[in-house]
Amino acid sequence: VIPNIRVADPGDNNDLRAIMHTAVETDGPVYFRVTRLTVDDIFGADHQFEWGKGRLLRKGHDVTLFGTGIMTSLCLRAADLLVQDGIDAEVIHLASIKPIDQELILDSAERTGCAVTAENASVVGGFGSAVLEVLADNHPVPLRRIGVQDCWVDSGGIDELFTYHKMQPADIASAARQAI
């Protein structure tokens, strides 16, 4: 909510590296997350980051899974789980949260008709809210938000915290079924 700040959440180490290079060249304040979790590689070493641009990682037509940061790899795993139910999930990575890629969000949501957002943070005023604002203003669709609900987070291992807060791939897949 800070005016003129740019916010990013990298999906893997190559995304982080690209965001860091771009941040150095960006005028004004920049915030990006760095996680302690080792995640799957999504991008190659030549990956480029651009403010306000997302990436379509997997085409689908039944539901869109919008991920940011480390949650994008969990969205890809959730899409694999959904295939077992005959559900074809589209997966989009939005490292740039502010500015956000409105065109990509709307294009995908118009095609699939429903969506799930997944973030490693509070759903209140975060990534899911940003996606929801774009959709509410332009093309409302059923949407479920995966992330920490409005509560304090205890200390613990990532896996046990993600299980407790219902942020695992199976939880994302379940939210997708609900949205559909």
CSV table of N, CA and C in Angstrom, one decimal, residues 11 40 42-43 54-83 87-95 101 104-105 107-109 111-112 114-118 127 169 172-173 176:
chain,number,residue,atom,x,y,z
A,11,GLY,N,9.9,-16.8,-7.8
A,11,GLY,CA,9.5,-18.2,-7.7
A,11,GLY,C,10.6,-19.2,-7.6
A,40,ASP,N,11.6,-25.9,-6.3
A,40,ASP,CA,11.9,-26.4,-7.6
A,40,ASP,C,12.4,-25.3,-8.5
A,42,ILE,N,12.1,-23.4,-11.7
A,42,ILE,CA,11.0,-23.1,-12.7
A,42,ILE,C,11.6,-22.4,-14.0
A,43,PHE,N,12.6,-21.6,-13.8
A,43,PHE,CA,13.2,-20.8,-14.9
A,43,PHE,C,14.6,-21.2,-15.1
A,54,GLY,N,3.7,-11.0,-15.9
A,54,GLY,CA,3.7,-12.4,-15.3
A,54,GLY,C,4.1,-13.4,-16.4
A,55,ARG,N,4.1,-14.7,-16.0
A,55,ARG,CA,4.5,-15.7,-16.9
A,55,ARG,C,3.4,-16.9,-16.9
A,56,LEU,N,3.0,-17.2,-18.1
A,56,LEU,CA,2.1,-18.4,-18.3
A,56,LEU,C,3.0,-19.6,-18.3
A,57,LEU,N,2.9,-20.5,-17.3
A,57,LEU,CA,3.7,-21.7,-17.1
A,57,LEU,C,3.1,-22.9,-17.7
A,58,ARG,N,1.8,-22.9,-17.6
A,58,ARG,CA,1.0,-24.1,-18.1
A,58,ARG,C,-0.3,-23.7,-18.5
A,59,LYS,N,-0.7,-24.0,-19.8
A,59,LYS,CA,-2.0,-23.7,-20.3
A,59,LYS,C,-3.0,-24.6,-19.8
A,60,GLY,N,-4.2,-24.1,-19.6
A,60,GLY,CA,-5.3,-24.9,-19.1
A,60,GLY,C,-6.6,-24.2,-19.5
A,61,HIS,N,-7.8,-24.9,-19.2
A,61,HIS,CA,-9.0,-24.3,-19.6
A,61,HIS,C,-10.1,-24.4,-18.5
A,62,ASP,N,-9.9,-25.1,-17.4
A,62,ASP,CA,-10.9,-25.3,-16.4
A,62,ASP,C,-10.8,-24.3,-15.2
A,63,VAL,N,-9.6,-23.9,-14.8
A,63,VAL,CA,-9.3,-23.1,-13.7
A,63,VAL,C,-7.9,-22.5,-13.8
A,64,THR,N,-7.8,-21.3,-13.3
A,64,THR,CA,-6.4,-20.7,-13.3
A,64,THR,C,-5.9,-20.7,-11.9
A,65,LEU,N,-4.6,-21.2,-11.7
A,65,LEU,CA,-3.9,-21.1,-10.5
A,65,LEU,C,-2.9,-20.0,-10.6
A,66,PHE,N,-3.1,-18.9,-9.9
A,66,PHE,CA,-2.2,-17.8,-9.9
A,66,PHE,C,-1.3,-17.9,-8.7
A,67,GLY,N,0.0,-18.1,-8.9
A,67,GLY,CA,1.0,-18.2,-7.9
A,67,GLY,C,2.0,-17.1,-7.9
A,68,THR,N,2.5,-16.8,-6.7
A,68,THR,CA,3.6,-15.9,-6.5
A,68,THR,C,4.6,-16.5,-5.6
A,69,GLY,N,5.9,-16.2,-5.8
A,69,GLY,CA,6.9,-16.7,-4.9
A,69,GLY,C,7.0,-18.2,-5.0
A,70,ILE,N,7.3,-18.8,-3.8
A,70,ILE,CA,7.5,-20.2,-3.7
A,70,ILE,C,6.2,-21.0,-3.9
A,71,MET,N,5.1,-20.3,-3.9
A,71,MET,CA,3.8,-20.9,-4.0
A,71,MET,C,3.5,-21.4,-5.5
A,72,THR,N,4.3,-20.8,-6.4
A,72,THR,CA,4.1,-21.1,-7.8
A,72,THR,C,4.4,-22.6,-8.1
A,73,SER,N,5.5,-23.1,-7.5
A,73,SER,CA,5.9,-24.5,-7.7
A,73,SER,C,4.8,-25.4,-7.0
A,74,LEU,N,4.2,-24.9,-6.0
A,74,LEU,CA,3.1,-25.7,-5.4
A,74,LEU,C,1.9,-25.7,-6.3
A,75,CYS,N,1.6,-24.6,-7.0
A,75,CYS,CA,0.5,-24.5,-7.9
A,75,CYS,C,0.8,-25.5,-9.1
A,76,LEU,N,2.0,-25.6,-9.5
A,76,LEU,CA,2.3,-26.6,-10.6
A,76,LEU,C,2.1,-28.0,-10.1
A,77,ARG,N,2.4,-28.3,-8.9
A,77,ARG,CA,2.1,-29.6,-8.3
A,77,ARG,C,0.6,-29.9,-8.2
A,78,ALA,N,-0.1,-28.8,-7.8
A,78,ALA,CA,-1.6,-28.9,-7.6
A,78,ALA,C,-2.2,-29.2,-9.0
A,79,ALA,N,-1.7,-28.6,-10.0
A,79,ALA,CA,-2.2,-28.8,-11.4
A,79,ALA,C,-2.0,-30.3,-11.8
A,80,ASP,N,-0.9,-30.9,-11.4
A,80,ASP,CA,-0.7,-32.3,-11.6
A,80,ASP,C,-1.7,-33.2,-10.9
A,81,LEU,N,-2.0,-32.8,-9.7
A,81,LEU,CA,-3.1,-33.5,-8.9
A,81,LEU,C,-4.4,-33.4,-9.6
A,82,LEU,N,-4.7,-32.2,-10.1
A,82,LEU,CA,-6.0,-32.0,-10.7
A,82,LEU,C,-6.2,-32.8,-12.0
A,83,VAL,N,-5.2,-33.1,-12.7
A,83,VAL,CA,-5.2,-33.9,-13.9
A,83,VAL,C,-5.9,-35.2,-13.6
A,87,ILE,N,-9.3,-32.4,-14.5
A,87,ILE,CA,-9.3,-30.9,-14.5
A,87,ILE,C,-8.0,-30.4,-15.1
A,88,ASP,N,-8.2,-29.5,-16.1
A,88,ASP,CA,-7.1,-28.9,-16.8
A,88,ASP,C,-6.8,-27.5,-16.2
A,89,ALA,N,-5.8,-27.4,-15.4
A,89,ALA,CA,-5.5,-26.1,-14.7
A,89,ALA,C,-4.4,-25.4,-15.4
A,90,GLU,N,-4.7,-24.1,-15.6
A,90,GLU,CA,-3.7,-23.1,-16.1
A,90,GLU,C,-2.9,-22.6,-14.9
A,91,VAL,N,-1.6,-22.5,-15.1
A,91,VAL,CA,-0.7,-22.0,-14.0
A,91,VAL,C,0.0,-20.7,-14.5
A,92,ILE,N,-0.2,-19.7,-13.7
A,92,ILE,CA,0.5,-18.4,-14.0
A,92,ILE,C,1.3,-18.0,-12.8
A,93,HIS,N,2.6,-17.6,-13.1
A,93,HIS,CA,3.5,-17.0,-12.1
A,93,HIS,C,3.5,-15.5,-12.2
A,94,LEU,N,3.2,-14.9,-11.0
A,94,LEU,CA,3.2,-13.4,-11.0
A,94,LEU,C,4.2,-13.0,-9.9
A,95,ALA,N,5.4,-12.9,-10.3
A,95,ALA,CA,6.5,-12.4,-9.4
A,95,ALA,C,6.3,-10.9,-9.1
A,101,ASP,N,0.3,-7.8,-13.5
A,101,ASP,CA,0.0,-7.9,-14.9
A,101,ASP,C,-1.5,-8.1,-15.1
A,104,LEU,N,-2.7,-10.2,-18.3
A,104,LEU,CA,-2.5,-11.7,-18.2
A,104,LEU,C,-3.6,-12.3,-17.2
A,105,ILE,N,-3.8,-11.6,-16.1
A,105,ILE,CA,-4.9,-12.0,-15.2
A,105,ILE,C,-6.2,-12.1,-15.8
A,107,ASP,N,-7.0,-12.1,-19.1
A,107,ASP,CA,-7.0,-13.0,-20.2
A,107,ASP,C,-7.3,-14.5,-19.7
A,108,SER,N,-6.5,-14.8,-18.7
A,108,SER,CA,-6.7,-16.2,-18.2
A,108,SER,C,-8.0,-16.4,-17.5
A,109,ALA,N,-8.4,-15.5,-16.7
A,109,ALA,CA,-9.7,-15.7,-16.0
A,109,ALA,C,-10.9,-15.7,-16.9
A,111,ARG,N,-10.8,-16.9,-19.9
A,111,ARG,CA,-10.8,-18.2,-20.6
A,111,ARG,C,-11.2,-19.3,-19.7
A,112,THR,N,-10.8,-19.3,-18.4
A,112,THR,CA,-11.1,-20.4,-17.5
A,112,THR,C,-12.3,-20.2,-16.7
A,114,CYS,N,-12.7,-19.2,-13.6
A,114,CYS,CA,-12.6,-19.3,-12.1
A,114,CYS,C,-11.1,-19.3,-11.8
A,115,ALA,N,-10.7,-19.1,-10.5
A,115,ALA,CA,-9.3,-18.9,-10.2
A,115,ALA,C,-9.0,-19.3,-8.7
A,116,VAL,N,-7.8,-19.5,-8.5
A,116,VAL,CA,-7.2,-19.7,-7.1
A,116,VAL,C,-5.9,-18.9,-7.1
A,117,THR,N,-5.7,-18.1,-6.0
A,117,THR,CA,-4.5,-17.5,-5.8
A,117,THR,C,-3.7,-18.2,-4.6
A,118,ALA,N,-2.4,-18.2,-4.7
A,118,ALA,CA,-1.6,-18.9,-3.7
A,118,ALA,C,-0.4,-18.0,-3.3
A,127,PHE,N,-1.2,-10.5,-2.1
A,127,PHE,CA,-1.2,-10.9,-3.5
A,127,PHE,C,-2.6,-11.3,-4.0
A,169,PRO,N,0.0,-28.4,-1.9
A,169,PRO,CA,-0.6,-28.6,-3.3
A,169,PRO,C,-2.0,-29.2,-3.2
A,172,ILE,N,-4.4,-26.5,-2.5
A,172,ILE,CA,-4.6,-25.6,-3.7
A,172,ILE,C,-5.6,-26.3,-4.7
A,173,ALA,N,-5.4,-27.6,-4.9
A,173,ALA,CA,-6.2,-28.4,-5.7
A,173,ALA,C,-7.7,-28.4,-5.2
A,176,ALA,N,-9.3,-25.2,-6.0
A,176,ALA,CA,-9.6,-25.2,-7.4
A,176,ALA,C,-10.9,-25.9,-7.7
